[in-house]
Coordinates of C-alpha atoms in Angstrom, one line a residue:
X663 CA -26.6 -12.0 21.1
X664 CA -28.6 -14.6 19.3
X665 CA -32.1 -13.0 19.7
X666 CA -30.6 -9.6 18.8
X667 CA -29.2 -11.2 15.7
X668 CA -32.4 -13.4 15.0
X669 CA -34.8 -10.4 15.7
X670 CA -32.5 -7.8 13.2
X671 CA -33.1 -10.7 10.0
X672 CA -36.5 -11.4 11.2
X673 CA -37.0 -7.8 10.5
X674 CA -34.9 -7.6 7.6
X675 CA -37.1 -10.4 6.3
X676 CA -39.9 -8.8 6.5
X677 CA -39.3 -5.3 5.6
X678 CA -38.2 -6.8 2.0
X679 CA -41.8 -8.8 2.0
X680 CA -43.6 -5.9 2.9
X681 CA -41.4 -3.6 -0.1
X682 CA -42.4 -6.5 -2.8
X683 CA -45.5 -6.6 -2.1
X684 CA -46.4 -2.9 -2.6
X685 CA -44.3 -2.7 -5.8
X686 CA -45.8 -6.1 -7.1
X687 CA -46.9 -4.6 -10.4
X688 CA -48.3 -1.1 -9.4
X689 CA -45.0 1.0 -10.9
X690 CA -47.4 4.8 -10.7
X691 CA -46.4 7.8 -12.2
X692 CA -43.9 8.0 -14.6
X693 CA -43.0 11.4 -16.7
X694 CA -41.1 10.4 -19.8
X695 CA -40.0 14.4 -22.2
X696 CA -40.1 14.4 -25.5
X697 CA -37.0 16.3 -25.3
X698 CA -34.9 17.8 -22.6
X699 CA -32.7 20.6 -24.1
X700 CA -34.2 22.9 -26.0
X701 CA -31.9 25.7 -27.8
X702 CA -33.1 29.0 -29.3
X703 CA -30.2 29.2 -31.7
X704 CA -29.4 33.1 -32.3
X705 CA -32.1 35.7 -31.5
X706 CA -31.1 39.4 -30.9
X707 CA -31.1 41.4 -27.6
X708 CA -33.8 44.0 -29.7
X709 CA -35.9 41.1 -29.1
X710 CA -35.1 39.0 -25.7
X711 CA -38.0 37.6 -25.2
X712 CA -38.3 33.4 -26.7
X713 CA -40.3 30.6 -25.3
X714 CA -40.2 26.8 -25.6
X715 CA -42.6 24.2 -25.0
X716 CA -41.8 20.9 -23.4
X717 CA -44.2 18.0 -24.1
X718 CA -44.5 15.2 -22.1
X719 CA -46.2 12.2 -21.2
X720 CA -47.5 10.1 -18.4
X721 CA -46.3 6.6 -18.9
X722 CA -47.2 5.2 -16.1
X723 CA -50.3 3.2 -14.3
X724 CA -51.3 6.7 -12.0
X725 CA -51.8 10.3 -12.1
X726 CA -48.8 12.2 -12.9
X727 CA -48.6 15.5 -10.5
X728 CA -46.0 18.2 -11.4
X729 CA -45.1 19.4 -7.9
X730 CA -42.9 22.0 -8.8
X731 CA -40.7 23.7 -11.6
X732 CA -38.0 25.8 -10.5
X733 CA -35.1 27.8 -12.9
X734 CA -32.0 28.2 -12.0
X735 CA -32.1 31.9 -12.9
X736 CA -35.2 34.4 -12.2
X737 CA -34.5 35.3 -16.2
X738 CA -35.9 31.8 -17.2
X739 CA -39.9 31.3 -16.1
X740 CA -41.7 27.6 -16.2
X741 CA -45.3 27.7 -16.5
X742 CA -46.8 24.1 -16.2
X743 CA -50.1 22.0 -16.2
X744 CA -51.5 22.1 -12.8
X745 CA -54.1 19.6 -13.3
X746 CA -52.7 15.8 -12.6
X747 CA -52.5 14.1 -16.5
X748 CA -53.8 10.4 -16.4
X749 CA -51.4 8.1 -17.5
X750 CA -50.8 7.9 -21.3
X751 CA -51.6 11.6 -21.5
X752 CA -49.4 14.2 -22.4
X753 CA -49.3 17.6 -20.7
X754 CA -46.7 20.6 -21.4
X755 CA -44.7 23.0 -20.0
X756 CA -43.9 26.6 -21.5
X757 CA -40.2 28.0 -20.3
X758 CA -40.0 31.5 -21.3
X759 CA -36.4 33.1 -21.1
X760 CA -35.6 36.5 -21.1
X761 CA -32.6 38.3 -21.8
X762 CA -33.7 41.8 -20.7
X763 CA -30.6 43.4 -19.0
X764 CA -28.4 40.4 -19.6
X765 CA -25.2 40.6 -21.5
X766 CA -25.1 38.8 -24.9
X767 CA -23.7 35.8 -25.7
X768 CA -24.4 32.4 -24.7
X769 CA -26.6 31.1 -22.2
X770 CA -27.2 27.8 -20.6
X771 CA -30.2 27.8 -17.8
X772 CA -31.9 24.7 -15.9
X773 CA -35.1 24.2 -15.2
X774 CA -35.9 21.1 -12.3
X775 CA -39.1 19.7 -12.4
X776 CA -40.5 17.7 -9.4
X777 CA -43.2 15.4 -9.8
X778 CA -45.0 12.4 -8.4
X779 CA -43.8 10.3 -10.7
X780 CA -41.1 7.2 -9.7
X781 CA -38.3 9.1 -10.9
X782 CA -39.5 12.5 -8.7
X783 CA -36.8 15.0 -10.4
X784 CA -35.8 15.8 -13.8
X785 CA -33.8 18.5 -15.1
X786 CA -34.6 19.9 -18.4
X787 CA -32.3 22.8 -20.4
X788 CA -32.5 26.1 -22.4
X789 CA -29.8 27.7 -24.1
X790 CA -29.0 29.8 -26.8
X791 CA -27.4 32.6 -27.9
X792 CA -28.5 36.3 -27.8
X793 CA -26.6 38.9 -30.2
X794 CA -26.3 42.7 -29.5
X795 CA -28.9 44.5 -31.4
X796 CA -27.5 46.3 -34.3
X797 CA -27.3 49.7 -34.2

């Protein structure tokens, strides 16, 4: 029982060596928005179509890789920077909703962005509301 229990903090031990060592000062990619809601205030349904850019930068001590940007609705398109952005760079990404065939009103949609970066997910936000085009 004693082994067992000297082995399991000998382990412990050194797992929490071996996890300060590789954080000791490297911190890598970090993605920091200049905003993370955007809202397209009124805009009429003659018109559907309104885009946004995101800016953001790299504050970190690596390359920043965007992985991924998904919406939460196949109305809402991301389009990002492919290339990695150097750290204290900025890149951008362009979400494009459109309200072709949706009902007018209000709209909230999310967009999830997957990076690199130490935090590896943020969410960012689009809203707005679309009127009925006036007949």
């Amino acid at each position: 029982m004693r082994k067992i229990l000297l082995m399991s903090l000998m382990l412990i031990c050194g797992l929490t060596i071996a996890m300060a060592q590789q954080a000791g000062g490297k911190k890598g990619a970090e993605i920091k928005f200049d905003k993370t809601t955007h809202n397209f205030g009124k805009f009429s349904e003659s018109s559907p179509k309104v885009t946004c850019v995101f800016t953001y930068t790299n504050t970190g001590d690596a390359p920043l890789i965007i992985n991924q940007a998904v919406a939460s609705c196949g109305c809402t398109v991301p389009e990002y920077t492919k290339a990695p952005v150097m750290p204290g760079q900025k890149g951008q990404l362009k979400v494009t909703y459109n309200g072709t065939g949706k009902f007018p009103g209000h709209f909230k949609k999310s967009i999830t962005v997957r990076t690199n970066g130490v935090v590896e997910m943020t969410r960012l936000y689009v809203e707005g509301d679309m009127e009925e085009a006036k007949q």
